[in-house]
Amino acid sequence: MNDLDLRALAARGALALIVSLTAVGCQLVSGIDGMNVDPSAGGVIGDCGPVGTRCGGTCEDGTVTPPGTCRGDGTCSAEPRSCGSYACDLSGTACATSCSIFDGCVDAAVCDTMTATCMACGASPSDPAPCDGCEHCEGGKCVTRCDTEGECVGDRMLDAKERPARLECNGQCNNIRVVCIGPHPCEVVCGDGGCQGLLMRCSHDGPCYLECGRSGCASNVKFECGTNICITACLLETTIIDQECGSSCSCMSQVCQ
């Protein structure tokens, strides 16, 4: 056998070896792809990870998943649950348990800052205090009436911290600022000819209501909502109110243009 024959034989042998190794490699990969991973041996199933691996322990978008372990079907043993009216805490692992004017509640809820609890939009604390010391008491609501010229001037604070508060302006309350404070409902009711140039500023944590009768609120009226529900109601459709909803969880203008 000459050198040419030897070189040809060597080339055929090398080619056969490459083809053989390629086939073995393909069979090996195919075998791995078709292999059934034994969950009891800690194999990877689904998205959770090896069986027994810790999972959960997270809170996102008002939904918390407690710590758990990965199961054989690739799911976590811990079931996610809603935080309710509360948002996730700063750690991102649990629901918040209290709130402030700045954070702690989901968008559809507001914080009662007196008790640091989250309430549904429009809800008010239960068991309001008796309206001792009020000008009038109607159904547990502290009512102040402005009937005499010059009686209600300057800045007025409606204290709704412990009970609902209501200011009735019968032709009065012109060019004044009314500020609501507290988580209970706060109301301003403007009679005929009253509340010209009124600025009403709602509490951040209490429902707010402005009612304008006939020529009440006829000019330059501004209604600033807080983060709770605010409602504007007018007897005449021609009444114009500059209503700023801001971050109110429910801002409604009824009839007013």
PDB file of C-alpha atoms in Angstrom:
ATOM      1  CA  MET A   1       0.000   0.000   0.000  1.00  0.00           C
ATOM      2  CA  ASN A   2       1.507   3.312  -1.090  1.00  0.00           C
ATOM      3  CA  ASP A   3       1.416   6.643   0.779  1.00  0.00           C
ATOM      4  CA  LEU A   4      -1.583   7.881  -1.192  1.00  0.00           C
ATOM      5  CA  ASP A   5      -3.671   4.885  -0.149  1.00  0.00           C
ATOM      6  CA  LEU A   6      -2.611   5.322   3.491  1.00  0.00           C
ATOM      7  CA  ARG A   7      -3.627   8.969   3.495  1.00  0.00           C
ATOM      8  CA  ALA A   8      -7.036   8.164   1.956  1.00  0.00           C
ATOM      9  CA  LEU A   9      -7.641   5.434   4.566  1.00  0.00           C
ATOM     10  CA  ALA A  10      -6.729   7.801   7.384  1.00  0.00           C
ATOM     11  CA  ALA A  11      -9.092  10.470   6.067  1.00  0.00           C
ATOM     12  CA  ARG A  12     -11.980   8.011   5.822  1.00  0.00           C
ATOM     13  CA  GLY A  13     -11.302   6.867   9.371  1.00  0.00           C
ATOM     14  CA  ALA A  14     -11.293  10.414  10.741  1.00  0.00           C
ATOM     15  CA  LEU A  15     -14.544  11.212   8.954  1.00  0.00           C
ATOM     16  CA  ALA A  16     -16.185   8.075  10.343  1.00  0.00           C
ATOM     17  CA  LEU A  17     -15.050   9.048  13.876  1.00  0.00           C
ATOM     18  CA  ILE A  18     -16.537  12.561  13.538  1.00  0.00           C
ATOM     19  CA  VAL A  19     -19.870  11.192  12.288  1.00  0.00           C
ATOM     20  CA  SER A  20     -19.942   8.658  15.123  1.00  0.00           C
ATOM     21  CA  LEU A  21     -19.231  11.283  17.810  1.00  0.00           C
ATOM     22  CA  THR A  22     -21.882  13.606  16.340  1.00  0.00           C
ATOM     23  CA  ALA A  23     -24.481  10.843  16.442  1.00  0.00           C
ATOM     24  CA  VAL A  24     -23.618   9.989  20.045  1.00  0.00           C
ATOM     25  CA  GLY A  25     -23.874  13.676  20.973  1.00  0.00           C
ATOM     26  CA  CYS A  26     -27.275  13.994  19.335  1.00  0.00           C
ATOM     27  CA  GLN A  27     -28.513  10.880  21.116  1.00  0.00           C
ATOM     28  CA  LEU A  28     -27.238  12.263  24.405  1.00  0.00           C
ATOM     29  CA  VAL A  29     -29.016  15.600  23.927  1.00  0.00           C
ATOM     30  CA  SER A  30     -32.164  13.847  22.774  1.00  0.00           C
ATOM     31  CA  GLY A  31     -32.025  11.646  25.854  1.00  0.00           C
ATOM     32  CA  ILE A  32     -31.715  14.651  28.139  1.00  0.00           C
ATOM     33  CA  ASP A  33     -34.632  16.422  26.431  1.00  0.00           C
ATOM     34  CA  GLY A  34     -36.849  13.409  26.828  1.00  0.00           C
ATOM     35  CA  MET A  35     -35.792  12.682  30.381  1.00  0.00           C
ATOM     36  CA  ASN A  36     -38.501  12.851  33.075  1.00  0.00           C
ATOM     37  CA  VAL A  37     -37.057  14.825  35.965  1.00  0.00           C
ATOM     38  CA  ASP A  38     -37.823  13.226  39.316  1.00  0.00           C
ATOM     39  CA  PRO A  39     -39.329  15.907  41.564  1.00  0.00           C
ATOM     40  CA  SER A  40     -38.398  13.956  44.705  1.00  0.00           C
ATOM     41  CA  ALA A  41     -34.770  14.240  43.668  1.00  0.00           C
ATOM     42  CA  GLY A  42     -34.961  18.038  43.559  1.00  0.00           C
ATOM     43  CA  GLY A  43     -35.351  18.365  39.803  1.00  0.00           C
ATOM     44  CA  VAL A  44     -36.541  21.576  38.192  1.00  0.00           C
ATOM     45  CA  ILE A  45     -40.262  21.579  37.382  1.00  0.00           C
ATOM     46  CA  GLY A  46     -42.144  24.636  36.075  1.00  0.00           C
ATOM     47  CA  ASP A  47     -41.100  28.139  37.055  1.00  0.00           C
ATOM     48  CA  CYS A  48     -40.805  27.784  40.806  1.00  0.00           C
ATOM     49  CA  GLY A  49     -37.448  25.980  41.031  1.00  0.00           C
ATOM     50  CA  PRO A  50     -36.298  22.716  42.602  1.00  0.00           C
ATOM     51  CA  VAL A  51     -38.831  21.077  44.891  1.00  0.00           C
ATOM     52  CA  GLY A  52     -38.423  22.313  48.435  1.00  0.00           C
ATOM     53  CA  THR A  53     -36.803  25.579  47.388  1.00  0.00           C
ATOM     54  CA  ARG A  54     -38.104  28.583  49.322  1.00  0.00           C
ATOM     55  CA  CYS A  55     -40.478  30.880  47.430  1.00  0.00           C
ATOM     56  CA  GLY A  56     -42.837  33.747  48.165  1.00  0.00           C
ATOM     57  CA  GLY A  57     -42.133  36.249  50.900  1.00  0.00           C
ATOM     58  CA  THR A  58     -42.981  39.150  48.571  1.00  0.00           C
ATOM     59  CA  CYS A  59     -45.571  41.921  48.338  1.00  0.00           C
ATOM     60  CA  GLU A  60     -46.380  43.821  45.161  1.00  0.00           C
ATOM     61  CA  ASP A  61     -49.278  46.035  44.055  1.00  0.00           C
ATOM     62  CA  GLY A  62     -51.261  45.352  47.236  1.00  0.00           C
ATOM     63  CA  THR A  63     -50.915  41.559  46.986  1.00  0.00           C
ATOM     64  CA  VAL A  64     -48.752  39.609  49.425  1.00  0.00           C
ATOM     65  CA  THR A  65     -47.404  36.069  49.016  1.00  0.00           C
ATOM     66  CA  PRO A  66     -46.187  34.621  52.336  1.00  0.00           C
ATOM     67  CA  PRO A  67     -43.001  32.497  52.451  1.00  0.00           C
ATOM     68  CA  GLY A  68     -43.472  28.956  51.145  1.00  0.00           C
ATOM     69  CA  THR A  69     -41.720  26.176  49.243  1.00  0.00           C
ATOM     70  CA  CYS A  70     -41.807  24.976  45.646  1.00  0.00           C
ATOM     71  CA  ARG A  71     -44.075  21.996  44.952  1.00  0.00           C
ATOM     72  CA  GLY A  72     -43.704  19.222  42.422  1.00  0.00           C
ATOM     73  CA  ASP A  73     -46.008  20.908  39.908  1.00  0.00           C
ATOM     74  CA  GLY A  74     -43.807  24.004  39.756  1.00  0.00           C
ATOM     75  CA  THR A  75     -46.020  26.218  41.917  1.00  0.00           C
ATOM     76  CA  CYS A  76     -45.368  27.816  45.289  1.00  0.00           C
ATOM     77  CA  SER A  77     -47.113  26.348  48.323  1.00  0.00           C
ATOM     78  CA  ALA A  78     -47.890  29.863  49.597  1.00  0.00           C
ATOM     79  CA  GLU A  79     -51.102  31.343  48.236  1.00  0.00           C
ATOM     80  CA  PRO A  80     -51.133  35.094  47.391  1.00  0.00           C
ATOM     81  CA  ARG A  81     -53.744  37.240  49.129  1.00  0.00           C
ATOM     82  CA  SER A  82     -54.875  40.825  48.934  1.00  0.00           C
ATOM     83  CA  CYS A  83     -53.760  43.425  51.456  1.00  0.00           C
ATOM     84  CA  GLY A  84     -57.274  44.887  51.291  1.00  0.00           C
ATOM     85  CA  SER A  85     -57.247  48.660  51.682  1.00  0.00           C
ATOM     86  CA  TYR A  86     -53.556  48.638  52.581  1.00  0.00           C
ATOM     87  CA  ALA A  87     -50.590  48.894  50.251  1.00  0.00           C
ATOM     88  CA  CYS A  88     -47.347  46.926  50.622  1.00  0.00           C
ATOM     89  CA  ASP A  89     -44.936  48.096  53.300  1.00  0.00           C
ATOM     90  CA  LEU A  90     -41.574  49.626  52.467  1.00  0.00           C
ATOM     91  CA  SER A  91     -39.791  46.264  52.708  1.00  0.00           C
ATOM     92  CA  GLY A  92     -41.858  44.850  49.833  1.00  0.00           C
ATOM     93  CA  THR A  93     -42.429  41.619  51.773  1.00  0.00           C
ATOM     94  CA  ALA A  94     -45.643  42.280  53.736  1.00  0.00           C
ATOM     95  CA  CYS A  95     -48.791  44.407  53.842  1.00  0.00           C
ATOM     96  CA  ALA A  96     -48.653  47.748  55.578  1.00  0.00           C
ATOM     97  CA  THR A  97     -50.434  47.745  58.942  1.00  0.00           C
ATOM     98  CA  SER A  98     -50.816  51.501  59.361  1.00  0.00           C
ATOM     99  CA  CYS A  99     -50.912  54.588  57.188  1.00  0.00           C
ATOM    100  CA  SER A 100     -50.182  58.279  57.071  1.00  0.00           C
ATOM    101  CA  ILE A 101     -51.246  61.174  54.893  1.00  0.00           C
ATOM    102  CA  PHE A 102     -48.398  60.230  52.540  1.00  0.00           C
ATOM    103  CA  ASP A 103     -48.616  56.437  52.123  1.00  0.00           C
ATOM    104  CA  GLY A 104     -49.883  53.081  53.386  1.00  0.00           C
ATOM    105  CA  CYS A 105     -53.186  52.777  51.476  1.00  0.00           C
ATOM    106  CA  VAL A 106     -54.060  51.617  47.969  1.00  0.00           C
ATOM    107  CA  ASP A 107     -55.446  54.165  45.506  1.00  0.00           C
ATOM    108  CA  ALA A 108     -59.082  53.258  46.222  1.00  0.00           C
ATOM    109  CA  ALA A 109     -58.706  53.932  49.950  1.00  0.00           C
ATOM    110  CA  VAL A 110     -57.843  56.852  52.207  1.00  0.00           C
ATOM    111  CA  CYS A 111     -56.051  57.093  55.530  1.00  0.00           C
ATOM    112  CA  ASP A 112     -57.891  58.034  58.697  1.00  0.00           C
ATOM    113  CA  THR A 113     -54.937  59.841  60.229  1.00  0.00           C
ATOM    114  CA  MET A 114     -56.458  59.871  63.734  1.00  0.00           C
ATOM    115  CA  THR A 115     -56.350  56.079  63.926  1.00  0.00           C
ATOM    116  CA  ALA A 116     -53.742  55.473  61.160  1.00  0.00           C
ATOM    117  CA  THR A 117     -56.116  53.038  59.443  1.00  0.00           C
ATOM    118  CA  CYS A 118     -57.032  52.740  55.762  1.00  0.00           C
ATOM    119  CA  MET A 119     -60.697  53.178  54.853  1.00  0.00           C
ATOM    120  CA  ALA A 120     -62.590  52.651  51.636  1.00  0.00           C
ATOM    121  CA  CYS A 121     -63.277  55.782  49.624  1.00  0.00           C
ATOM    122  CA  GLY A 122     -66.258  57.621  51.127  1.00  0.00           C
ATOM    123  CA  ALA A 123     -66.248  55.635  54.371  1.00  0.00           C
ATOM    124  CA  SER A 124     -66.266  57.435  57.712  1.00  0.00           C
ATOM    125  CA  PRO A 125     -65.141  56.285  61.154  1.00  0.00           C
ATOM    126  CA  SER A 126     -67.895  54.661  63.193  1.00  0.00           C
ATOM    127  CA  ASP A 127     -69.253  55.899  66.542  1.00  0.00           C
ATOM    128  CA  PRO A 128     -68.842  59.663  66.175  1.00  0.00           C
ATOM    129  CA  ALA A 129     -68.504  61.630  69.384  1.00  0.00           C
ATOM    130  CA  PRO A 130     -71.523  63.515  70.803  1.00  0.00           C
ATOM    131  CA  CYS A 131     -71.779  67.045  69.446  1.00  0.00           C
ATOM    132  CA  ASP A 132     -71.201  68.825  72.742  1.00  0.00           C
ATOM    133  CA  GLY A 133     -70.477  72.532  72.372  1.00  0.00           C
ATOM    134  CA  CYS A 134     -71.996  72.807  68.908  1.00  0.00           C
ATOM    135  CA  GLU A 135     -74.377  75.579  67.905  1.00  0.00           C
ATOM    136  CA  HIS A 136     -76.882  72.999  66.728  1.00  0.00           C
ATOM    137  CA  CYS A 137     -76.888  69.208  66.806  1.00  0.00           C
ATOM    138  CA  GLU A 138     -78.852  67.353  64.151  1.00  0.00           C
ATOM    139  CA  GLY A 139     -78.571  63.581  64.002  1.00  0.00           C
ATOM    140  CA  GLY A 140     -75.086  63.617  65.536  1.00  0.00           C
ATOM    141  CA  LYS A 141     -73.947  66.318  63.097  1.00  0.00           C
ATOM    142  CA  CYS A 142     -72.470  69.543  64.417  1.00  0.00           C
ATOM    143  CA  VAL A 143     -74.247  72.381  62.552  1.00  0.00           C
ATOM    144  CA  THR A 144     -73.275  76.056  62.366  1.00  0.00           C
ATOM    145  CA  ARG A 145     -75.698  78.527  60.775  1.00  0.00           C
ATOM    146  CA  CYS A 146     -74.757  81.915  59.338  1.00  0.00           C
ATOM    147  CA  ASP A 147     -77.962  83.992  59.223  1.00  0.00           C
ATOM    148  CA  THR A 148     -76.843  87.500  60.125  1.00  0.00           C
ATOM    149  CA  GLU A 149     -74.854  89.849  57.924  1.00  0.00           C
ATOM    150  CA  GLY A 150     -71.188  89.872  58.911  1.00  0.00           C
ATOM    151  CA  GLU A 151     -71.619  86.746  61.070  1.00  0.00           C
ATOM    152  CA  CYS A 152     -69.391  84.469  58.984  1.00  0.00           C
ATOM    153  CA  VAL A 153     -66.370  86.325  57.683  1.00  0.00           C
ATOM    154  CA  GLY A 154     -62.694  85.535  57.165  1.00  0.00           C
ATOM    155  CA  ASP A 155     -61.407  81.976  57.513  1.00  0.00           C
ATOM    156  CA  ARG A 156     -63.640  79.263  58.953  1.00  0.00           C
ATOM    157  CA  MET A 157     -62.528  75.823  60.093  1.00  0.00           C
ATOM    158  CA  LEU A 158     -65.055  72.999  60.084  1.00  0.00           C
ATOM    159  CA  ASP A 159     -63.933  70.533  62.748  1.00  0.00           C
ATOM    160  CA  ALA A 160     -64.875  67.043  61.564  1.00  0.00           C
ATOM    161  CA  LYS A 161     -62.211  65.243  63.594  1.00  0.00           C
ATOM    162  CA  GLU A 162     -64.689  63.600  65.990  1.00  0.00           C
ATOM    163  CA  ARG A 163     -68.090  64.089  64.351  1.00  0.00           C
ATOM    164  CA  PRO A 164     -69.673  65.245  61.056  1.00  0.00           C
ATOM    165  CA  ALA A 165     -69.669  69.036  60.561  1.00  0.00           C
ATOM    166  CA  ARG A 166     -71.973  71.269  58.519  1.00  0.00           C
ATOM    167  CA  LEU A 167     -71.920  74.996  57.746  1.00  0.00           C
ATOM    168  CA  GLU A 168     -75.157  76.582  56.495  1.00  0.00           C
ATOM    169  CA  CYS A 169     -74.733  79.931  54.742  1.00  0.00           C
ATOM    170  CA  ASN A 170     -78.065  81.711  54.405  1.00  0.00           C
ATOM    171  CA  GLY A 171     -77.095  84.660  52.236  1.00  0.00           C
ATOM    172  CA  GLN A 172     -73.770  84.858  54.075  1.00  0.00           C
ATOM    173  CA  CYS A 173     -70.248  83.326  53.790  1.00  0.00           C
ATOM    174  CA  ASN A 174     -69.186  85.660  50.977  1.00  0.00           C
ATOM    175  CA  ASN A 175     -65.479  85.945  50.174  1.00  0.00           C
ATOM    176  CA  ILE A 176     -64.436  83.531  52.909  1.00  0.00           C
ATOM    177  CA  ARG A 177     -62.257  80.425  53.055  1.00  0.00           C
ATOM    178  CA  VAL A 178     -63.657  77.247  54.643  1.00  0.00           C
ATOM    179  CA  VAL A 179     -61.205  74.515  55.596  1.00  0.00           C
ATOM    180  CA  CYS A 180     -62.414  71.017  56.585  1.00  0.00           C
ATOM    181  CA  ILE A 181     -60.368  69.020  59.084  1.00  0.00           C
ATOM    182  CA  GLY A 182     -60.922  65.380  60.082  1.00  0.00           C
ATOM    183  CA  PRO A 183     -62.141  62.045  58.693  1.00  0.00           C
ATOM    184  CA  HIS A 184     -65.885  62.605  59.238  1.00  0.00           C
ATOM    185  CA  PRO A 185     -68.163  64.137  56.578  1.00  0.00           C
ATOM    186  CA  CYS A 186     -67.781  67.897  56.099  1.00  0.00           C
ATOM    187  CA  GLU A 187     -70.544  69.933  54.419  1.00  0.00           C
ATOM    188  CA  VAL A 188     -71.115  73.513  53.272  1.00  0.00           C
ATOM    189  CA  VAL A 189     -74.663  74.383  52.185  1.00  0.00           C
ATOM    190  CA  CYS A 190     -75.115  77.757  50.494  1.00  0.00           C
ATOM    191  CA  GLY A 191     -78.543  79.346  50.496  1.00  0.00           C
ATOM    192  CA  ASP A 192     -79.900  81.936  48.103  1.00  0.00           C
ATOM    193  CA  GLY A 193     -77.306  84.637  47.492  1.00  0.00           C
ATOM    194  CA  GLY A 194     -74.646  83.129  49.741  1.00  0.00           C
ATOM    195  CA  CYS A 195     -71.085  81.893  49.194  1.00  0.00           C
ATOM    196  CA  GLN A 196     -69.956  84.402  46.572  1.00  0.00           C
ATOM    197  CA  GLY A 197     -66.187  84.211  46.259  1.00  0.00           C
ATOM    198  CA  LEU A 198     -66.077  81.083  48.451  1.00  0.00           C
ATOM    199  CA  LEU A 199     -63.008  78.861  48.709  1.00  0.00           C
ATOM    200  CA  MET A 200     -63.759  75.436  50.202  1.00  0.00           C
ATOM    201  CA  ARG A 201     -60.824  73.181  50.939  1.00  0.00           C
ATOM    202  CA  CYS A 202     -61.634  69.554  51.829  1.00  0.00           C
ATOM    203  CA  SER A 203     -59.871  67.440  54.388  1.00  0.00           C
ATOM    204  CA  HIS A 204     -57.485  64.867  52.920  1.00  0.00           C
ATOM    205  CA  ASP A 205     -59.151  62.019  54.825  1.00  0.00           C
ATOM    206  CA  GLY A 206     -62.855  62.869  55.047  1.00  0.00           C
ATOM    207  CA  PRO A 207     -65.806  62.994  52.611  1.00  0.00           C
ATOM    208  CA  CYS A 208     -66.654  66.512  51.459  1.00  0.00           C
ATOM    209  CA  TYR A 209     -69.898  68.076  50.153  1.00  0.00           C
ATOM    210  CA  LEU A 210     -70.712  71.489  48.677  1.00  0.00           C
ATOM    211  CA  GLU A 211     -74.318  72.404  47.886  1.00  0.00           C
ATOM    212  CA  CYS A 212     -75.359  75.630  46.152  1.00  0.00           C
ATOM    213  CA  GLY A 213     -78.982  76.752  46.177  1.00  0.00           C
ATOM    214  CA  ARG A 214     -80.444  79.094  43.551  1.00  0.00           C
ATOM    215  CA  SER A 215     -78.168  82.157  43.377  1.00  0.00           C
ATOM    216  CA  GLY A 216     -75.755  80.714  45.935  1.00  0.00           C
ATOM    217  CA  CYS A 217     -72.191  80.248  44.637  1.00  0.00           C
ATOM    218  CA  ALA A 218     -72.987  82.545  41.703  1.00  0.00           C
ATOM    219  CA  SER A 219     -69.441  83.803  41.195  1.00  0.00           C
ATOM    220  CA  ASN A 220     -65.788  83.014  41.840  1.00  0.00           C
ATOM    221  CA  VAL A 221     -66.280  79.775  43.797  1.00  0.00           C
ATOM    222  CA  LYS A 222     -63.420  77.297  44.175  1.00  0.00           C
ATOM    223  CA  PHE A 223     -63.804  73.756  45.549  1.00  0.00           C
ATOM    224  CA  GLU A 224     -60.573  71.899  46.345  1.00  0.00           C
ATOM    225  CA  CYS A 225     -61.023  68.163  46.993  1.00  0.00           C
ATOM    226  CA  GLY A 226     -58.781  66.128  49.238  1.00  0.00           C
ATOM    227  CA  THR A 227     -58.003  62.457  48.718  1.00  0.00           C
ATOM    228  CA  ASN A 228     -61.455  61.250  49.807  1.00  0.00           C
ATOM    229  CA  ILE A 229     -64.811  61.532  48.052  1.00  0.00           C
ATOM    230  CA  CYS A 230     -66.084  65.028  47.170  1.00  0.00           C
ATOM    231  CA  ILE A 231     -69.521  65.921  45.835  1.00  0.00           C
ATOM    232  CA  THR A 232     -70.812  69.172  44.342  1.00  0.00           C
ATOM    233  CA  ALA A 233     -74.565  69.703  43.996  1.00  0.00           C
ATOM    234  CA  CYS A 234     -76.282  72.793  42.557  1.00  0.00           C
ATOM    235  CA  LEU A 235     -79.923  73.789  42.217  1.00  0.00           C
ATOM    236  CA  LEU A 236     -79.288  75.786  39.041  1.00  0.00           C
ATOM    237  CA  GLU A 237     -77.402  74.400  36.064  1.00  0.00           C
ATOM    238  CA  THR A 238     -75.875  77.815  35.404  1.00  0.00           C
ATOM    239  CA  THR A 239     -73.852  77.742  38.624  1.00  0.00           C
ATOM    240  CA  ILE A 240     -70.138  77.688  37.831  1.00  0.00           C
ATOM    241  CA  ILE A 241     -67.686  76.177  40.309  1.00  0.00           C
ATOM    242  CA  ASP A 242     -63.953  75.801  39.828  1.00  0.00           C
ATOM    243  CA  GLN A 243     -63.670  72.240  41.098  1.00  0.00           C
ATOM    244  CA  GLU A 244     -60.221  70.726  41.548  1.00  0.00           C
ATOM    245  CA  CYS A 245     -60.415  66.947  42.009  1.00  0.00           C
ATOM    246  CA  GLY A 246     -56.686  66.528  42.637  1.00  0.00           C
ATOM    247  CA  SER A 247     -56.064  63.039  44.066  1.00  0.00           C
ATOM    248  CA  SER A 248     -59.665  62.499  45.214  1.00  0.00           C
ATOM    249  CA  CYS A 249     -60.656  58.827  45.041  1.00  0.00           C
ATOM    250  CA  SER A 250     -64.151  59.884  43.887  1.00  0.00           C
ATOM    251  CA  CYS A 251     -64.860  63.350  42.548  1.00  0.00           C
ATOM    252  CA  MET A 252     -68.411  64.076  41.389  1.00  0.00           C
ATOM    253  CA  SER A 253     -70.032  67.237  40.089  1.00  0.00           C
ATOM    254  CA  GLN A 254     -73.820  67.001  40.000  1.00  0.00           C
ATOM    255  CA  VAL A 255     -75.743  69.469  37.821  1.00  0.00           C
ATOM    256  CA  CYS A 256     -73.079  72.232  38.223  1.00  0.00           C
ATOM    257  CA  GLN A 257     -71.542  73.400  34.960  1.00  0.00           C
TER     258      GLN A 257
END
